[in-house]
């Protein structure tokens, strides 16, 4: 039996600002943005090529904005990913090269932290 991680809740203070950041600066796909009722707004965003999405919204959880644990995305070209983020105005770290992988770090407007990782010994990162 497969167990597939498909959705991670990311607590934010301003849904529209966060959606703009993730879609227009980071490059996630905007999959869904609905208000099903009961004070809930559900926004689902997916990194290109990923089977796992994030959700931001209203009335979804009680975690304070900016408290998501470090999230990590594997990319096939760390320099290209770095350059794309920087060109879109994201405050991104320099590329850090370690024995087990290359990393770039950034945070969303609420301080939720992200790492991009390139694994040189794995096909396609």
PDB file of C-alpha atoms in Angstrom:
ATOM      1  CA  UNK A   1       0.000   0.000   0.000  1.00  0.00           C
ATOM      2  CA  UNK A   2       1.354   3.445  -0.969  1.00  0.00           C
ATOM      3  CA  UNK A   3       1.162   6.391   1.390  1.00  0.00           C
ATOM      4  CA  UNK A   4       1.375   9.644  -0.540  1.00  0.00           C
ATOM      5  CA  UNK A   5       1.883  13.034   1.032  1.00  0.00           C
ATOM      6  CA  UNK A   6      -0.343  15.367  -0.969  1.00  0.00           C
ATOM      7  CA  UNK A   7      -1.098  18.486   1.101  1.00  0.00           C
ATOM      8  CA  UNK A   8       0.699  20.625   3.665  1.00  0.00           C
ATOM      9  CA  UNK A   9      -1.023  23.460   5.544  1.00  0.00           C
ATOM     10  CA  UNK A  10       1.008  26.683   5.649  1.00  0.00           C
ATOM     11  CA  UNK A  11      -0.276  29.300   8.127  1.00  0.00           C
ATOM     12  CA  UNK A  12      -0.316  32.849   6.737  1.00  0.00           C
ATOM     13  CA  UNK A  13      -1.709  36.186   7.914  1.00  0.00           C
ATOM     14  CA  UNK A  14      -2.845  37.535   4.530  1.00  0.00           C
ATOM     15  CA  UNK A  15      -4.105  34.935   2.053  1.00  0.00           C
ATOM     16  CA  UNK A  16      -4.047  37.218  -1.005  1.00  0.00           C
ATOM     17  CA  UNK A  17      -0.490  38.410  -0.268  1.00  0.00           C
ATOM     18  CA  UNK A  18       0.693  34.827   0.290  1.00  0.00           C
ATOM     19  CA  UNK A  19      -1.039  33.582  -2.860  1.00  0.00           C
ATOM     20  CA  UNK A  20       0.584  36.351  -4.891  1.00  0.00           C
ATOM     21  CA  UNK A  21       4.005  35.472  -3.415  1.00  0.00           C
ATOM     22  CA  UNK A  22       3.745  31.743  -4.085  1.00  0.00           C
ATOM     23  CA  UNK A  23       2.230  32.086  -7.571  1.00  0.00           C
ATOM     24  CA  UNK A  24       3.909  35.189  -9.002  1.00  0.00           C
ATOM     25  CA  UNK A  25       7.279  35.118  -7.247  1.00  0.00           C
ATOM     26  CA  UNK A  26       7.982  31.464  -6.476  1.00  0.00           C
ATOM     27  CA  UNK A  27       6.135  29.981  -9.464  1.00  0.00           C
ATOM     28  CA  UNK A  28       3.619  27.616  -7.856  1.00  0.00           C
ATOM     29  CA  UNK A  29       0.454  26.735  -9.791  1.00  0.00           C
ATOM     30  CA  UNK A  30      -2.807  28.138  -8.407  1.00  0.00           C
ATOM     31  CA  UNK A  31      -5.006  25.029  -8.389  1.00  0.00           C
ATOM     32  CA  UNK A  32      -7.987  26.037  -6.300  1.00  0.00           C
ATOM     33  CA  UNK A  33      -9.333  29.104  -4.487  1.00  0.00           C
ATOM     34  CA  UNK A  34     -12.804  28.679  -3.060  1.00  0.00           C
ATOM     35  CA  UNK A  35     -14.978  29.689  -0.113  1.00  0.00           C
ATOM     36  CA  UNK A  36     -17.074  26.590   0.624  1.00  0.00           C
ATOM     37  CA  UNK A  37     -18.837  28.342   3.512  1.00  0.00           C
ATOM     38  CA  UNK A  38     -18.556  28.534   7.265  1.00  0.00           C
ATOM     39  CA  UNK A  39     -15.824  31.199   7.176  1.00  0.00           C
ATOM     40  CA  UNK A  40     -13.473  28.923   5.251  1.00  0.00           C
ATOM     41  CA  UNK A  41     -11.320  29.927   2.306  1.00  0.00           C
ATOM     42  CA  UNK A  42      -9.282  27.093   0.809  1.00  0.00           C
ATOM     43  CA  UNK A  43      -6.418  27.931  -1.558  1.00  0.00           C
ATOM     44  CA  UNK A  44      -4.360  25.071  -2.975  1.00  0.00           C
ATOM     45  CA  UNK A  45      -1.001  25.803  -4.640  1.00  0.00           C
ATOM     46  CA  UNK A  46       1.382  23.276  -6.195  1.00  0.00           C
ATOM     47  CA  UNK A  47       5.063  23.556  -7.096  1.00  0.00           C
ATOM     48  CA  UNK A  48       5.605  22.725 -10.805  1.00  0.00           C
ATOM     49  CA  UNK A  49       5.995  18.970 -11.245  1.00  0.00           C
ATOM     50  CA  UNK A  50       5.137  18.168  -7.623  1.00  0.00           C
ATOM     51  CA  UNK A  51       2.607  15.608  -6.401  1.00  0.00           C
ATOM     52  CA  UNK A  52       2.374  17.503  -3.100  1.00  0.00           C
ATOM     53  CA  UNK A  53       0.609  20.848  -2.729  1.00  0.00           C
ATOM     54  CA  UNK A  54       0.388  23.467  -0.018  1.00  0.00           C
ATOM     55  CA  UNK A  55      -2.792  25.063   1.198  1.00  0.00           C
ATOM     56  CA  UNK A  56      -3.271  28.513   2.640  1.00  0.00           C
ATOM     57  CA  UNK A  57      -6.532  30.072   3.633  1.00  0.00           C
ATOM     58  CA  UNK A  58      -8.923  31.144   6.330  1.00  0.00           C
ATOM     59  CA  UNK A  59     -10.517  28.955   8.982  1.00  0.00           C
ATOM     60  CA  UNK A  60      -8.315  25.965   8.149  1.00  0.00           C
ATOM     61  CA  UNK A  61      -6.177  25.658  11.258  1.00  0.00           C
ATOM     62  CA  UNK A  62      -5.193  27.624  14.344  1.00  0.00           C
ATOM     63  CA  UNK A  63      -1.422  27.695  13.840  1.00  0.00           C
ATOM     64  CA  UNK A  64       0.045  31.204  14.080  1.00  0.00           C
ATOM     65  CA  UNK A  65       1.245  32.683  10.759  1.00  0.00           C
ATOM     66  CA  UNK A  66       4.872  31.901   9.969  1.00  0.00           C
ATOM     67  CA  UNK A  67       5.115  28.773  12.120  1.00  0.00           C
ATOM     68  CA  UNK A  68       5.223  26.076   9.448  1.00  0.00           C
ATOM     69  CA  UNK A  69       8.283  23.881   9.889  1.00  0.00           C
ATOM     70  CA  UNK A  70      11.067  24.090   7.306  1.00  0.00           C
ATOM     71  CA  UNK A  71       9.689  22.771   4.041  1.00  0.00           C
ATOM     72  CA  UNK A  72      11.933  21.432   1.302  1.00  0.00           C
ATOM     73  CA  UNK A  73      11.575  21.069  -2.449  1.00  0.00           C
ATOM     74  CA  UNK A  74      14.006  19.087  -4.619  1.00  0.00           C
ATOM     75  CA  UNK A  75      14.986  20.753  -7.909  1.00  0.00           C
ATOM     76  CA  UNK A  76      17.027  19.545 -10.876  1.00  0.00           C
ATOM     77  CA  UNK A  77      19.023  22.793 -11.289  1.00  0.00           C
ATOM     78  CA  UNK A  78      19.783  24.731  -8.104  1.00  0.00           C
ATOM     79  CA  UNK A  79      21.367  27.708  -9.863  1.00  0.00           C
ATOM     80  CA  UNK A  80      18.434  28.092 -12.240  1.00  0.00           C
ATOM     81  CA  UNK A  81      15.999  27.882  -9.310  1.00  0.00           C
ATOM     82  CA  UNK A  82      18.038  30.465  -7.385  1.00  0.00           C
ATOM     83  CA  UNK A  83      18.158  32.811 -10.372  1.00  0.00           C
ATOM     84  CA  UNK A  84      14.408  32.488 -11.009  1.00  0.00           C
ATOM     85  CA  UNK A  85      13.563  33.365  -7.404  1.00  0.00           C
ATOM     86  CA  UNK A  86      16.002  36.285  -7.328  1.00  0.00           C
ATOM     87  CA  UNK A  87      14.692  37.638 -10.655  1.00  0.00           C
ATOM     88  CA  UNK A  88      11.158  37.541  -9.231  1.00  0.00           C
ATOM     89  CA  UNK A  89      12.153  39.578  -6.175  1.00  0.00           C
ATOM     90  CA  UNK A  90      12.404  36.796  -3.610  1.00  0.00           C
ATOM     91  CA  UNK A  91      15.000  37.388  -0.885  1.00  0.00           C
ATOM     92  CA  UNK A  92      16.925  34.181  -1.531  1.00  0.00           C
ATOM     93  CA  UNK A  93      20.195  32.925  -0.071  1.00  0.00           C
ATOM     94  CA  UNK A  94      23.282  32.164  -2.082  1.00  0.00           C
ATOM     95  CA  UNK A  95      23.707  28.536  -3.127  1.00  0.00           C
ATOM     96  CA  UNK A  96      25.208  26.490  -0.299  1.00  0.00           C
ATOM     97  CA  UNK A  97      27.172  23.446  -1.490  1.00  0.00           C
ATOM     98  CA  UNK A  98      27.434  20.541   0.959  1.00  0.00           C
ATOM     99  CA  UNK A  99      28.592  16.950   0.471  1.00  0.00           C
ATOM    100  CA  UNK A 100      25.043  15.599   0.402  1.00  0.00           C
ATOM    101  CA  UNK A 101      23.409  18.349  -1.639  1.00  0.00           C
ATOM    102  CA  UNK A 102      23.224  21.956  -2.751  1.00  0.00           C
ATOM    103  CA  UNK A 103      20.740  24.280  -1.041  1.00  0.00           C
ATOM    104  CA  UNK A 104      19.005  27.638  -1.437  1.00  0.00           C
ATOM    105  CA  UNK A 105      16.869  29.124   1.339  1.00  0.00           C
ATOM    106  CA  UNK A 106      14.043  31.652   1.395  1.00  0.00           C
ATOM    107  CA  UNK A 107      10.949  32.553   3.423  1.00  0.00           C
ATOM    108  CA  UNK A 108       7.456  33.701   2.558  1.00  0.00           C
ATOM    109  CA  UNK A 109       6.165  37.102   3.754  1.00  0.00           C
ATOM    110  CA  UNK A 110       5.082  35.568   7.089  1.00  0.00           C
ATOM    111  CA  UNK A 111       8.435  33.884   7.719  1.00  0.00           C
ATOM    112  CA  UNK A 112       7.519  30.301   6.764  1.00  0.00           C
ATOM    113  CA  UNK A 113      10.881  28.835   5.770  1.00  0.00           C
ATOM    114  CA  UNK A 114      11.739  26.931   2.613  1.00  0.00           C
ATOM    115  CA  UNK A 115      14.783  25.092   1.314  1.00  0.00           C
ATOM    116  CA  UNK A 116      15.419  24.119  -2.273  1.00  0.00           C
ATOM    117  CA  UNK A 117      17.714  21.110  -2.567  1.00  0.00           C
ATOM    118  CA  UNK A 118      19.644  19.714  -5.494  1.00  0.00           C
ATOM    119  CA  UNK A 119      21.006  16.185  -5.095  1.00  0.00           C
ATOM    120  CA  UNK A 120      23.928  15.804  -7.535  1.00  0.00           C
ATOM    121  CA  UNK A 121      23.996  11.998  -7.236  1.00  0.00           C
ATOM    122  CA  UNK A 122      20.306  11.541  -8.061  1.00  0.00           C
ATOM    123  CA  UNK A 123      18.890  11.709 -11.603  1.00  0.00           C
ATOM    124  CA  UNK A 124      16.919  14.957 -12.113  1.00  0.00           C
ATOM    125  CA  UNK A 125      17.989  16.228  -8.696  1.00  0.00           C
TER     126      UNK A 125
END
